[in-house]
Tab-separated table of N, CA and C in Angstrom:
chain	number	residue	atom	x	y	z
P	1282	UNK	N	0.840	-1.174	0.000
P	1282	UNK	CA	0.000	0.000	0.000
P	1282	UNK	C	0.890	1.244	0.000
P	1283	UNK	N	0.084	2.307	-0.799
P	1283	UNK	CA	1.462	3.411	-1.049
P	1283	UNK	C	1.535	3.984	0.032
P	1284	UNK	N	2.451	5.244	0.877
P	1284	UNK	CA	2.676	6.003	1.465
P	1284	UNK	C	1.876	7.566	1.436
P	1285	UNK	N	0.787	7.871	2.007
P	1285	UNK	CA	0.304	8.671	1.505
P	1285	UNK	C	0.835	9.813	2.162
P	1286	UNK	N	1.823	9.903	3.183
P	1286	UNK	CA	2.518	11.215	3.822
P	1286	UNK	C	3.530	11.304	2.923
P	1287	UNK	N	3.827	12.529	2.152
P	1287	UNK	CA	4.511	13.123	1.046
P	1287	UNK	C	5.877	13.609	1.791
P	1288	UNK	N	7.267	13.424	1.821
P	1288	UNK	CA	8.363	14.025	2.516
P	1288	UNK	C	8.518	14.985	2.162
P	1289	UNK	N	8.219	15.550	0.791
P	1289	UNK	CA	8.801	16.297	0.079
P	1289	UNK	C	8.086	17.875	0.369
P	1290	UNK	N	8.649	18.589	1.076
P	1290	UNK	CA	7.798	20.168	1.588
P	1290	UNK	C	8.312	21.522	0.429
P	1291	UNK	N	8.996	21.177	-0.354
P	1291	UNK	CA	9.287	22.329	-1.248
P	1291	UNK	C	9.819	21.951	-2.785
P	1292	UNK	N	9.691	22.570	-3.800
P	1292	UNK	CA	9.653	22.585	-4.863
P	1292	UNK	C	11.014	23.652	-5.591
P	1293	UNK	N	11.179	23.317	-6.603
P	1293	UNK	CA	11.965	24.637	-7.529
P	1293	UNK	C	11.182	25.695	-7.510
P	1294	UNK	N	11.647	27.416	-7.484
P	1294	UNK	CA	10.809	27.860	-8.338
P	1294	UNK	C	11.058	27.908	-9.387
P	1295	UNK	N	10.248	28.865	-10.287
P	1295	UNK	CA	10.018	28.792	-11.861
P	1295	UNK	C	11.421	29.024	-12.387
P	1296	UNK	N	12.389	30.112	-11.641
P	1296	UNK	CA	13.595	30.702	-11.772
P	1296	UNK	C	14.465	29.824	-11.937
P	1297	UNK	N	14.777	28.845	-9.982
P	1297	UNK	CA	15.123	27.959	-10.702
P	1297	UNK	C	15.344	27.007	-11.332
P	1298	UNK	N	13.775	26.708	-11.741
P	1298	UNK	CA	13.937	25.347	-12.520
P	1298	UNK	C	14.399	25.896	-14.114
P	1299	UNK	N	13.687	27.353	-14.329
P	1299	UNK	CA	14.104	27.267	-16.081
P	1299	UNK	C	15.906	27.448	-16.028
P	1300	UNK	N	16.248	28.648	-14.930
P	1300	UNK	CA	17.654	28.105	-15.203
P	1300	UNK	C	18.579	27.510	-14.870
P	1301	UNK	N	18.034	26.323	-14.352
P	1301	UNK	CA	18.906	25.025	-13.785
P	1301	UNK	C	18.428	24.085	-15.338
P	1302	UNK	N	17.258	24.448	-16.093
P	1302	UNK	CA	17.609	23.713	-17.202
P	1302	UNK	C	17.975	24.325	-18.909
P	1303	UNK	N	18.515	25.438	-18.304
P	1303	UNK	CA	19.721	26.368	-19.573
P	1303	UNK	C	21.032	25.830	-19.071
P	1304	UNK	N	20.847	25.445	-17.578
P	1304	UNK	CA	22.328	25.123	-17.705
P	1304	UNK	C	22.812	23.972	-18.033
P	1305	UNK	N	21.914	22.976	-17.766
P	1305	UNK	CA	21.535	21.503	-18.356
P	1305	UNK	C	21.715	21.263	-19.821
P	1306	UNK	N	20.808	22.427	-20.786
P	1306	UNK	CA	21.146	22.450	-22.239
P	1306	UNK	C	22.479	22.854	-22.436
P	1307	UNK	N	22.923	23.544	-22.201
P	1307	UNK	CA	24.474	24.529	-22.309
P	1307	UNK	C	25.578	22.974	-22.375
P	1308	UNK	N	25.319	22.178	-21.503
P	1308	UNK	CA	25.753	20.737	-21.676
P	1308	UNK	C	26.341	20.374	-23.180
P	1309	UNK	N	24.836	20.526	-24.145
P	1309	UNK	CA	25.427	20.047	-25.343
P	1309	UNK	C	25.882	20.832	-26.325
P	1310	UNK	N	26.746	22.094	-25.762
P	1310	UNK	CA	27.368	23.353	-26.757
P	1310	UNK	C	28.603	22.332	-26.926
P	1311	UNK	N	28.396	22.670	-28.327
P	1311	UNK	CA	30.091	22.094	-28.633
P	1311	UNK	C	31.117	23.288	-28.653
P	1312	UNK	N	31.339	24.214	-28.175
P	1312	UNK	CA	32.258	25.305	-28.090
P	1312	UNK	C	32.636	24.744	-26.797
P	1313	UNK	N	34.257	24.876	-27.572
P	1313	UNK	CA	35.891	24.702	-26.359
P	1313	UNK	C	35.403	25.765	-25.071
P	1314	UNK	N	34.878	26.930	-25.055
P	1314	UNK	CA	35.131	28.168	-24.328
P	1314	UNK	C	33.965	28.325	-23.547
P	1315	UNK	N	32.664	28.440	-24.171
P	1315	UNK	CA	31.336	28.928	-23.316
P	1315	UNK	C	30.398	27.602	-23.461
P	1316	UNK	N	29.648	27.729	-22.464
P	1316	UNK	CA	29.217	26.781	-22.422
P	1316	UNK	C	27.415	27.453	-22.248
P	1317	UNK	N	26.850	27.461	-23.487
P	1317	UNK	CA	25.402	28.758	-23.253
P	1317	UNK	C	24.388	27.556	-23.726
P	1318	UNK	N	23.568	27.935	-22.669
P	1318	UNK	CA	22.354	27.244	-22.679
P	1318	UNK	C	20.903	28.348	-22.807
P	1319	UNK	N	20.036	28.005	-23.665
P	1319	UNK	CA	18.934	29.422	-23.481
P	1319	UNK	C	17.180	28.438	-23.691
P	1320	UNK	N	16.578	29.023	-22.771
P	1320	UNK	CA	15.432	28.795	-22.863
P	1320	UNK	C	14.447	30.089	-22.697
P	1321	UNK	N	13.402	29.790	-23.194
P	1321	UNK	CA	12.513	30.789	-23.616
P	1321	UNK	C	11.218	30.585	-22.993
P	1322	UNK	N	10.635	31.182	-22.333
P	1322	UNK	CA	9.363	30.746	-21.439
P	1322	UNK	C	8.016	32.040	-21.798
P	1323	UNK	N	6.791	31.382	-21.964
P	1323	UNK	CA	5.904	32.209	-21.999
P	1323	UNK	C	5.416	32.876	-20.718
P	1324	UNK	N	4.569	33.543	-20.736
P	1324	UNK	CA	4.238	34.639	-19.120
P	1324	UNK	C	3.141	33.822	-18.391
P	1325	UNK	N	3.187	32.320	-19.159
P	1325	UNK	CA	2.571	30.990	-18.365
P	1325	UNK	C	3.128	30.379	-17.732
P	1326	UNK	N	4.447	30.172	-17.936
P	1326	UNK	CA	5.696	29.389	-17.311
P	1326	UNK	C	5.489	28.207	-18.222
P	1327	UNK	N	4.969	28.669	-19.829
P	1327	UNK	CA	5.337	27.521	-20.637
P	1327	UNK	C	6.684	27.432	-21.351
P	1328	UNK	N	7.509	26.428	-21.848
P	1328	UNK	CA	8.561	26.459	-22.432
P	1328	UNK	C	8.329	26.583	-23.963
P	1329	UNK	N	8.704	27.501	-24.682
P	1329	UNK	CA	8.595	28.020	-25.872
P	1329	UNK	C	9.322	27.259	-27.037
P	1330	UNK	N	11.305	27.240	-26.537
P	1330	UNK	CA	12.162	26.283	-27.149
P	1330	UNK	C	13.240	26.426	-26.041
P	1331	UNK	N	14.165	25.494	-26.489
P	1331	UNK	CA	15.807	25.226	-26.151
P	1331	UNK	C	16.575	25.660	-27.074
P	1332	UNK	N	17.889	26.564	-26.881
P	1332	UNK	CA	18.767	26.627	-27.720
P	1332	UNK	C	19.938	26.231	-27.241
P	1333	UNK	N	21.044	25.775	-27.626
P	1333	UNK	CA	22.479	25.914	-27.203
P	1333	UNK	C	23.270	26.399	-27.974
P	1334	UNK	N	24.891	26.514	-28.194
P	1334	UNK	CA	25.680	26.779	-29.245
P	1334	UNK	C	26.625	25.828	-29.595
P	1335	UNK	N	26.453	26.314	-30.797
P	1335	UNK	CA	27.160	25.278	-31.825
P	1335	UNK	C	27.492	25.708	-33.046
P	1336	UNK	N	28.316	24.804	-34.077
P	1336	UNK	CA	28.019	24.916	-35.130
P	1336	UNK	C	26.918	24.608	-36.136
P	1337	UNK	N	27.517	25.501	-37.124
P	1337	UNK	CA	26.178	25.581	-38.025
P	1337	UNK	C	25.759	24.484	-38.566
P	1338	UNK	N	24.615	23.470	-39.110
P	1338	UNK	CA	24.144	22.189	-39.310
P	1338	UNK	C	26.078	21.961	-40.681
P	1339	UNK	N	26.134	20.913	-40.232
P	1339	UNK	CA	27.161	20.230	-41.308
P	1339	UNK	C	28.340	20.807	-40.927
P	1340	UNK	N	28.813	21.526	-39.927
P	1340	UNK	CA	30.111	22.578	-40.291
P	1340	UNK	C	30.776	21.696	-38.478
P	1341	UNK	N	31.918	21.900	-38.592
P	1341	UNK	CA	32.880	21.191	-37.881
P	1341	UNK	C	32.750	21.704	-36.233
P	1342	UNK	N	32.358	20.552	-35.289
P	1342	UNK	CA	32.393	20.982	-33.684
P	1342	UNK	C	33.815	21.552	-33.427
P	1343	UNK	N	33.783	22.615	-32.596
P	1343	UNK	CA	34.945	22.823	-31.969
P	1343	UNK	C	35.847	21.978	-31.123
P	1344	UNK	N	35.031	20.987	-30.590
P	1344	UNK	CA	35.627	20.473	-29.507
P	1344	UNK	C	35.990	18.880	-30.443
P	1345	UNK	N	35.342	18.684	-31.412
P	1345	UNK	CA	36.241	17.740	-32.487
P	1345	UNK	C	37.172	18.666	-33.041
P	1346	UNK	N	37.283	19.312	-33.831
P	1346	UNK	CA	38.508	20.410	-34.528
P	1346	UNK	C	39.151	21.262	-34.283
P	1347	UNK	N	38.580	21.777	-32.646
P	1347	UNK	CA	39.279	22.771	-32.551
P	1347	UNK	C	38.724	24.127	-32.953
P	1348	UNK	N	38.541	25.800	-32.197
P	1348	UNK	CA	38.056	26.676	-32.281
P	1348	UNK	C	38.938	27.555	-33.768
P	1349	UNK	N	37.948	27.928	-35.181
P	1349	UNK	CA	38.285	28.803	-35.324
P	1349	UNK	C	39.163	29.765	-34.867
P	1350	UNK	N	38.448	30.323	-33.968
P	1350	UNK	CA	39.159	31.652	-33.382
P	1350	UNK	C	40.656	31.526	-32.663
P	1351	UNK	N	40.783	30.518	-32.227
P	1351	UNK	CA	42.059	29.691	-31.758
P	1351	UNK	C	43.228	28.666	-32.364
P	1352	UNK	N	42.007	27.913	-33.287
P	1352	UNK	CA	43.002	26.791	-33.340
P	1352	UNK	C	43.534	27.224	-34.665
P	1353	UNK	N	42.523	27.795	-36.036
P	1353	UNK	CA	42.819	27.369	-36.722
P	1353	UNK	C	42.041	26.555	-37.661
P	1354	UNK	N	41.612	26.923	-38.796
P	1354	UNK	CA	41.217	26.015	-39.584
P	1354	UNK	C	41.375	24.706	-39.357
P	1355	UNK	N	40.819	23.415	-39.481
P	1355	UNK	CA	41.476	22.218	-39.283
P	1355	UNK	C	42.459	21.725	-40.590
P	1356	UNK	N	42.066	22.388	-41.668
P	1356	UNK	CA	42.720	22.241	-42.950
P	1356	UNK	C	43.936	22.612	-43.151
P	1357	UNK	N	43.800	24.383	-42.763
P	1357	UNK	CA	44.978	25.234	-43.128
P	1357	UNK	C	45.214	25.916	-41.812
P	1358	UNK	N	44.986	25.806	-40.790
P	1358	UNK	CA	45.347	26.230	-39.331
P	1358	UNK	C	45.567	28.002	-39.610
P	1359	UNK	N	44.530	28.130	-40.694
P	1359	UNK	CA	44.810	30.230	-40.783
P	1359	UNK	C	43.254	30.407	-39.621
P	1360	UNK	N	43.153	31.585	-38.620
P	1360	UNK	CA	42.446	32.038	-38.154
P	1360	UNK	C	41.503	32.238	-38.843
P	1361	UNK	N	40.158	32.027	-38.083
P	1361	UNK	CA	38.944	32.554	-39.025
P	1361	UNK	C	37.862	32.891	-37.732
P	1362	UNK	N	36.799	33.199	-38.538
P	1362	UNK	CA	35.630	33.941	-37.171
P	1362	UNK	C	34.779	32.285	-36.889
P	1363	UNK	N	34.826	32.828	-35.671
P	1363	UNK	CA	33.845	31.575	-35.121
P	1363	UNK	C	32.593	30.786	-35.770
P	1364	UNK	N	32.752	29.445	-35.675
P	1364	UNK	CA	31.928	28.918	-36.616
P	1364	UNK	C	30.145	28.360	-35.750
P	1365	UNK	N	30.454	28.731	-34.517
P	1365	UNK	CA	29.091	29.054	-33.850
P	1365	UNK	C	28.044	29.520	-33.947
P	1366	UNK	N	26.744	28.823	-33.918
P	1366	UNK	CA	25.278	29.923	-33.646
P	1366	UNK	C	25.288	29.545	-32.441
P	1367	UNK	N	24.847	30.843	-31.704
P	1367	UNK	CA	24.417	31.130	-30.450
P	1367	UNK	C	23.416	30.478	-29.782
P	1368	UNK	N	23.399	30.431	-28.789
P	1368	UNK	CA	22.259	29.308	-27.934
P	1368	UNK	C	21.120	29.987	-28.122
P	1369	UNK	N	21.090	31.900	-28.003
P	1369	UNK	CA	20.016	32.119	-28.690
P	1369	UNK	C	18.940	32.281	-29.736
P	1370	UNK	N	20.289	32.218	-30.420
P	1370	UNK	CA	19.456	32.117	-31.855
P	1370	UNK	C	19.155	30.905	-31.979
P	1371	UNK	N	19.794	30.133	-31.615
P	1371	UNK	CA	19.370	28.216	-32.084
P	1371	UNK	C	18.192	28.569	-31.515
P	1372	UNK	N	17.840	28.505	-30.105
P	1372	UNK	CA	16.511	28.465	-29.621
P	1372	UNK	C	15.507	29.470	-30.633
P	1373	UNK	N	15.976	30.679	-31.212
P	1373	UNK	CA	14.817	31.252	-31.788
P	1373	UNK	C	14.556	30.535	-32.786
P	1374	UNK	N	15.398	29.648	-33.229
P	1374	UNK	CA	15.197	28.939	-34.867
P	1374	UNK	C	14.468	27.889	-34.181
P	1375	UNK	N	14.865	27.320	-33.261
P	1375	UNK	CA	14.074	25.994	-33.123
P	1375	UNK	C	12.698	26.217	-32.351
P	1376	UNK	N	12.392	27.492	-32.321
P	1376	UNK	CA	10.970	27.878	-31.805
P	1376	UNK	C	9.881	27.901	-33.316
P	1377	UNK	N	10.429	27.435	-34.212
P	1377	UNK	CA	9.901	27.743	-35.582
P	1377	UNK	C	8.754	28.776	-36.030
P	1378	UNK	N	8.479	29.578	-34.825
P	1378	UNK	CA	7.535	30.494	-35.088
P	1378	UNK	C	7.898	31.622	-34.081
P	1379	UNK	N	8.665	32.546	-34.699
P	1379	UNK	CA	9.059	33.599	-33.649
P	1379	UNK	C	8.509	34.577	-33.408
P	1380	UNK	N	7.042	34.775	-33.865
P	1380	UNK	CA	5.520	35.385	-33.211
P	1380	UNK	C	5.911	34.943	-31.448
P	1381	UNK	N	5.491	33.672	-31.352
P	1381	UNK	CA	5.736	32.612	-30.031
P	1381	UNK	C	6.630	33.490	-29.225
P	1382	UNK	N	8.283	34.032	-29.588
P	1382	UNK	CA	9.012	34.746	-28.682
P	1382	UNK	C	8.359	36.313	-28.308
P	1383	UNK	N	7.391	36.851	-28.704
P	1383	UNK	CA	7.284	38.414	-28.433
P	1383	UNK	C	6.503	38.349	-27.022
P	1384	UNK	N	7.243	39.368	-26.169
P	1384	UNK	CA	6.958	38.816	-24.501
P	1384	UNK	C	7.312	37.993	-24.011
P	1385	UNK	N	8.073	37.413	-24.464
P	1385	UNK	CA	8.820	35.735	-23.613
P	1385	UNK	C	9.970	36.573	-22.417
P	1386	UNK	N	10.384	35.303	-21.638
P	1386	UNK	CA	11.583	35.129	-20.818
P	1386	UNK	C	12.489	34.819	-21.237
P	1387	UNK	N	13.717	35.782	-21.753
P	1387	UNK	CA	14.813	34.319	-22.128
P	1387	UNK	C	15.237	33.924	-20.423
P	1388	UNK	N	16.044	32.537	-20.585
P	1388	UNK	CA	16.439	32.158	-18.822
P	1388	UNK	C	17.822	31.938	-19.927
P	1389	UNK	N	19.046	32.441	-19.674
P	1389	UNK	CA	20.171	32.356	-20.361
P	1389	UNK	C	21.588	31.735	-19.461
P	1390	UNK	N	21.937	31.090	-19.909
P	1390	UNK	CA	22.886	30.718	-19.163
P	1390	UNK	C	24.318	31.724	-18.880
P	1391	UNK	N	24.553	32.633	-20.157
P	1391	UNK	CA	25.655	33.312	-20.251
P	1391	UNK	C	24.420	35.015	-20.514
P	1392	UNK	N	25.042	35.517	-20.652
P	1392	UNK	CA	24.152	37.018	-20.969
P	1392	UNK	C	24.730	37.415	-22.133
P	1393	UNK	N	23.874	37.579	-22.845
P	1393	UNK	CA	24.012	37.498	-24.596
P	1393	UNK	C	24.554	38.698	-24.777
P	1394	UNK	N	25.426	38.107	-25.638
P	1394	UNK	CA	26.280	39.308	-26.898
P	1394	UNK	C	25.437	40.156	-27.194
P	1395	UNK	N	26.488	41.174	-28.100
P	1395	UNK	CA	25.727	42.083	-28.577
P	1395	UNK	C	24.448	41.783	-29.706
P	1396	UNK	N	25.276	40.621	-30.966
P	1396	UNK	CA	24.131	40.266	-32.206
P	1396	UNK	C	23.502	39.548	-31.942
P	1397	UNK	N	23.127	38.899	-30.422
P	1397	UNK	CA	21.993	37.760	-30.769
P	1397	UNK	C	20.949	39.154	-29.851
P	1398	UNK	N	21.683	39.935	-28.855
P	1398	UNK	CA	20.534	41.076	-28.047
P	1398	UNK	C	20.403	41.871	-29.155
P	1399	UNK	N	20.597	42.519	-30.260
P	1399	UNK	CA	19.615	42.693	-31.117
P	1399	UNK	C	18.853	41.793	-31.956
P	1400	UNK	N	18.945	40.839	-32.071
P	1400	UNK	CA	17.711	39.714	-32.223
P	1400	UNK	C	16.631	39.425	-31.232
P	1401	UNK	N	17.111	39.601	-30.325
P	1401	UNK	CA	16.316	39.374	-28.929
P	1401	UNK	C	15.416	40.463	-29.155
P	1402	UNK	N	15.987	41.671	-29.412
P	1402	UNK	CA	15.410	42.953	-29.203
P	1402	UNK	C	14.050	42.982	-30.239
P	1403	UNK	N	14.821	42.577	-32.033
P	1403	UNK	CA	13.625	42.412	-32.703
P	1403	UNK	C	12.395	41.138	-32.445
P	1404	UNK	N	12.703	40.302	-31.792
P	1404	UNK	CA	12.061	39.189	-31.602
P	1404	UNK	C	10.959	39.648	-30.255
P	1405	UNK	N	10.855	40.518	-29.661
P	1405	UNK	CA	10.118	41.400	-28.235
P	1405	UNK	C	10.368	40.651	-27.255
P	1406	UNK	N	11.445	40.119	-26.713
P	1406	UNK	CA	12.071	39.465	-25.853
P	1406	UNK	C	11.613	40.398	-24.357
P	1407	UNK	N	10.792	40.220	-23.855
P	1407	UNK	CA	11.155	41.342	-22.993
P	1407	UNK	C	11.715	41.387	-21.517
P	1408	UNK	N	11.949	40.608	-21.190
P	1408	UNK	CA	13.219	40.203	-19.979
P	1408	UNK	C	14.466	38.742	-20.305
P	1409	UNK	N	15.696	38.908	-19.711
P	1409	UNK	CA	16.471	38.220	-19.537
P	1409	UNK	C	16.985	38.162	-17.983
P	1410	UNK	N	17.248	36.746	-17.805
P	1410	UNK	CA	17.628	36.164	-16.766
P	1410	UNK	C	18.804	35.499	-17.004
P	1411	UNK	N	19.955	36.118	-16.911
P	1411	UNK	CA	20.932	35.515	-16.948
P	1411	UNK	C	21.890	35.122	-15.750
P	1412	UNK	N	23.047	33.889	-15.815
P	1412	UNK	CA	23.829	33.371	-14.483
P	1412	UNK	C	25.002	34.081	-14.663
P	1413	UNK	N	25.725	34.055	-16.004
P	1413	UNK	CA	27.141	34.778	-15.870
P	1413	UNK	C	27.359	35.260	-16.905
P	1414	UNK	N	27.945	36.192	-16.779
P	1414	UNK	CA	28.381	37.410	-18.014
P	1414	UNK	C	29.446	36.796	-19.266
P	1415	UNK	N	29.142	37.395	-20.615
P	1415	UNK	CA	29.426	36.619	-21.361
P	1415	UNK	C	30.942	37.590	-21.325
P	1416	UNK	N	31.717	36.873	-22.041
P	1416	UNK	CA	32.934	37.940	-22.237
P	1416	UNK	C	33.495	37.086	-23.874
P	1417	UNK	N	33.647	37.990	-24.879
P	1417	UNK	CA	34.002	37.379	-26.260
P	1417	UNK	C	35.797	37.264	-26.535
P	1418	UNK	N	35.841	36.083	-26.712
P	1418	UNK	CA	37.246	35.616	-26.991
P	1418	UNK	C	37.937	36.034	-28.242
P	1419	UNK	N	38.602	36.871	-27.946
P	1419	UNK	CA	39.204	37.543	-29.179
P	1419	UNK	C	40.302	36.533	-30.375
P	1420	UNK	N	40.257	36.771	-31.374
P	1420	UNK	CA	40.865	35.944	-32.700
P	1420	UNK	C	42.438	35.766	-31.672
P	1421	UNK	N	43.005	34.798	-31.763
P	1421	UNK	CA	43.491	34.419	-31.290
P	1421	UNK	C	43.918	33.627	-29.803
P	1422	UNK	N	42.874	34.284	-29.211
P	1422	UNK	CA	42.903	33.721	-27.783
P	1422	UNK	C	43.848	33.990	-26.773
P	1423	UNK	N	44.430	34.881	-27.065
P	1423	UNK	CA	44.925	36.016	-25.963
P	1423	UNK	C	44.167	36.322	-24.867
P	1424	UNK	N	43.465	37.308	-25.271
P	1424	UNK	CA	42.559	37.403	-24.514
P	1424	UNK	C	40.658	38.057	-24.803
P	1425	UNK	N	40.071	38.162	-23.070
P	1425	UNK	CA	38.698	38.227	-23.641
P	1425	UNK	C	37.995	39.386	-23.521
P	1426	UNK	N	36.846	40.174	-24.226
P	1426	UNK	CA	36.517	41.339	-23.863
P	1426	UNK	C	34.812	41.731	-23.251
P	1427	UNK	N	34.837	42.272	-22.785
P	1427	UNK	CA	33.365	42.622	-22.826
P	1427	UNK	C	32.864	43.244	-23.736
P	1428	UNK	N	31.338	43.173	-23.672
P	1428	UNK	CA	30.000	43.606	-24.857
P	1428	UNK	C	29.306	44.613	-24.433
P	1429	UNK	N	29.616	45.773	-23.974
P	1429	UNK	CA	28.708	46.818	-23.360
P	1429	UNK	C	27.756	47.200	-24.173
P	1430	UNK	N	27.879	47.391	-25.469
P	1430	UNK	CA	26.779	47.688	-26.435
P	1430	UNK	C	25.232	46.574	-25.992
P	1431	UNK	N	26.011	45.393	-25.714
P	1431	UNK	CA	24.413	44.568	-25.563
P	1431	UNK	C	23.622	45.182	-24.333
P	1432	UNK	N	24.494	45.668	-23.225
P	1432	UNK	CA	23.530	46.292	-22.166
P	1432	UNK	C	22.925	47.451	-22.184
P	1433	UNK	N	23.544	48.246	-23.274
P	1433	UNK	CA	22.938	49.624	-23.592
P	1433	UNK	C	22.206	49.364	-24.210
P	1434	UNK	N	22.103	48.371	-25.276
P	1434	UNK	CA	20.662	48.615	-25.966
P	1434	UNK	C	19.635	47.644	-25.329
P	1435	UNK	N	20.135	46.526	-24.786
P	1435	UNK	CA	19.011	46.306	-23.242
P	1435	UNK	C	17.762	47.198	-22.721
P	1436	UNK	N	18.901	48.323	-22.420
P	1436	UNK	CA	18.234	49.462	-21.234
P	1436	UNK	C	17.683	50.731	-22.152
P	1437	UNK	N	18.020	50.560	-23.668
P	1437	UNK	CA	17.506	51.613	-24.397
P	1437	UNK	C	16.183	51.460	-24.647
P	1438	UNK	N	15.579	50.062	-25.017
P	1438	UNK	CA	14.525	48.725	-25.457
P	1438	UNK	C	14.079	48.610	-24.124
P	1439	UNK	N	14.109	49.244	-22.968
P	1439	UNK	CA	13.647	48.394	-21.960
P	1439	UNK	C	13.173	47.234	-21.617
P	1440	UNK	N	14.175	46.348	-21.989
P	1440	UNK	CA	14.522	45.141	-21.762
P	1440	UNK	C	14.664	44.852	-20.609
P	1441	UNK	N	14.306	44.103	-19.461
P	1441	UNK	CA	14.266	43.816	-17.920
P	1441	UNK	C	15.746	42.837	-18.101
P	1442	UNK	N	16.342	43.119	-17.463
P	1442	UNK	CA	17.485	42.141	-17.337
P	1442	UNK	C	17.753	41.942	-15.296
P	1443	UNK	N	17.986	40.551	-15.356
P	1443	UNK	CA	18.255	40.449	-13.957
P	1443	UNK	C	19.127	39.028	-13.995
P	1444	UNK	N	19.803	39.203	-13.159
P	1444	UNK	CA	20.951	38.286	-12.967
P	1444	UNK	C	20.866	37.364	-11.763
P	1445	UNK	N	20.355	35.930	-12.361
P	1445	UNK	CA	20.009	35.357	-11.072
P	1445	UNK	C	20.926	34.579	-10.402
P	1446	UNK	N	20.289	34.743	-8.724
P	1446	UNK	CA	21.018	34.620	-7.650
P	1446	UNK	C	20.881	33.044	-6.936
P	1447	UNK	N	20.036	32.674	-7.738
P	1447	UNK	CA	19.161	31.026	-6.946
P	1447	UNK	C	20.361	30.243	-7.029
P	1448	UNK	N	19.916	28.690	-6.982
P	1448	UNK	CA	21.023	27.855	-6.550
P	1448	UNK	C	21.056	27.059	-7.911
P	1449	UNK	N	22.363	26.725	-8.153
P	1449	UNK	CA	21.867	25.426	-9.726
P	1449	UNK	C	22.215	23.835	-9.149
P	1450	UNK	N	21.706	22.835	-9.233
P	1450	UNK	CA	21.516	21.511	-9.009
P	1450	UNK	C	22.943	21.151	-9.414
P	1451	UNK	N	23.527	20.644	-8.303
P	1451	UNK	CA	24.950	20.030	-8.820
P	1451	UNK	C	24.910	19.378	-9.586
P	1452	UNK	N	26.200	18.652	-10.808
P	1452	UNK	CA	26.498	17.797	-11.153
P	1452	UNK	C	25.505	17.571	-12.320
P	1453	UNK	N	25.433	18.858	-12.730
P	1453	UNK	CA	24.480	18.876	-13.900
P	1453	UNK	C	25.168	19.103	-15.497
């Protein structure tokens, strides 16, 4: 006979369950460097899509070949620009109807660049929840910079941005 006294006295909230599972997607980025997970939630707490980053359909994982921006062509080892789409844009593509994103949540694992936050921006994104600040790895891999343009036009768009503080599920 089952147990009908329940142990269990508390739950995720919405916060962090969507971004304990951007960070879960971010898992299958094939980029050497960031690891971005993005989900998109309606003002239901429905899930819209998943994005992560990667390369483009057919074009070579980083973490099989090695980063553009670092390694090198795998062919001719000359520098080239990153062969990545963004976790956000994957998710806007794989939302196949980006009506669906206007008013959404993104829950982001990294806090988006400058070109996917003007996508965000045209898409009516109107808050982000992000865990850690993105910083872009410059052609060579020296070193990395920040994106201030994405927060100015954030706050130009009044875009809600908040940087969450909750806990993420180990060993995820």
């Amino acid at each position: 006979m089952a147990n009908l006294k329940n142990p269990k006295t508390k739950r995720l909230s919405w916060d962090e369950t969507f971004m304990n599972l951007a960070c879960l997607v971010s898992k299958r980025a094939a980029c050497k460097f960031h690891e971005a997970g993005a989900v998109y939630v309606d003002k239901n707490h429905r899930i819209i899509s998943l994005g992560y980053n990667g390369p483009t359909e057919g074009d070579y994982h980083c973490v099989d070949k090695g980063c553009a921006k670092v390694d090198g062509d795998p062919k001719t080892g000359k520098l080239k620009r990153c062969r990545g789409a963004h976790a956000e844009i994957n998710g806007m593509i794989n939302a196949q109807d980006t009506t669906r994103l206007r008013g959404a949540t993104l829950y982001s694992y990294l806090f988006p660049c400058y070109d996917c936050m003007k996508s965000l921006n045209n898409a009516g994104i109107k808050e982000i929840v992000y865990f850690v600040e993105y910083k872009r790895i410059q052609t060579g891999g020296e070193k990395q910079e920040e994106e201030n343009e994405a927060w100015e036009l954030a706050k130009k768009r009044k875009i809600k941005i908040r940087k969450y503080k909750g806990r993420l599920i180990k060993n995820l």
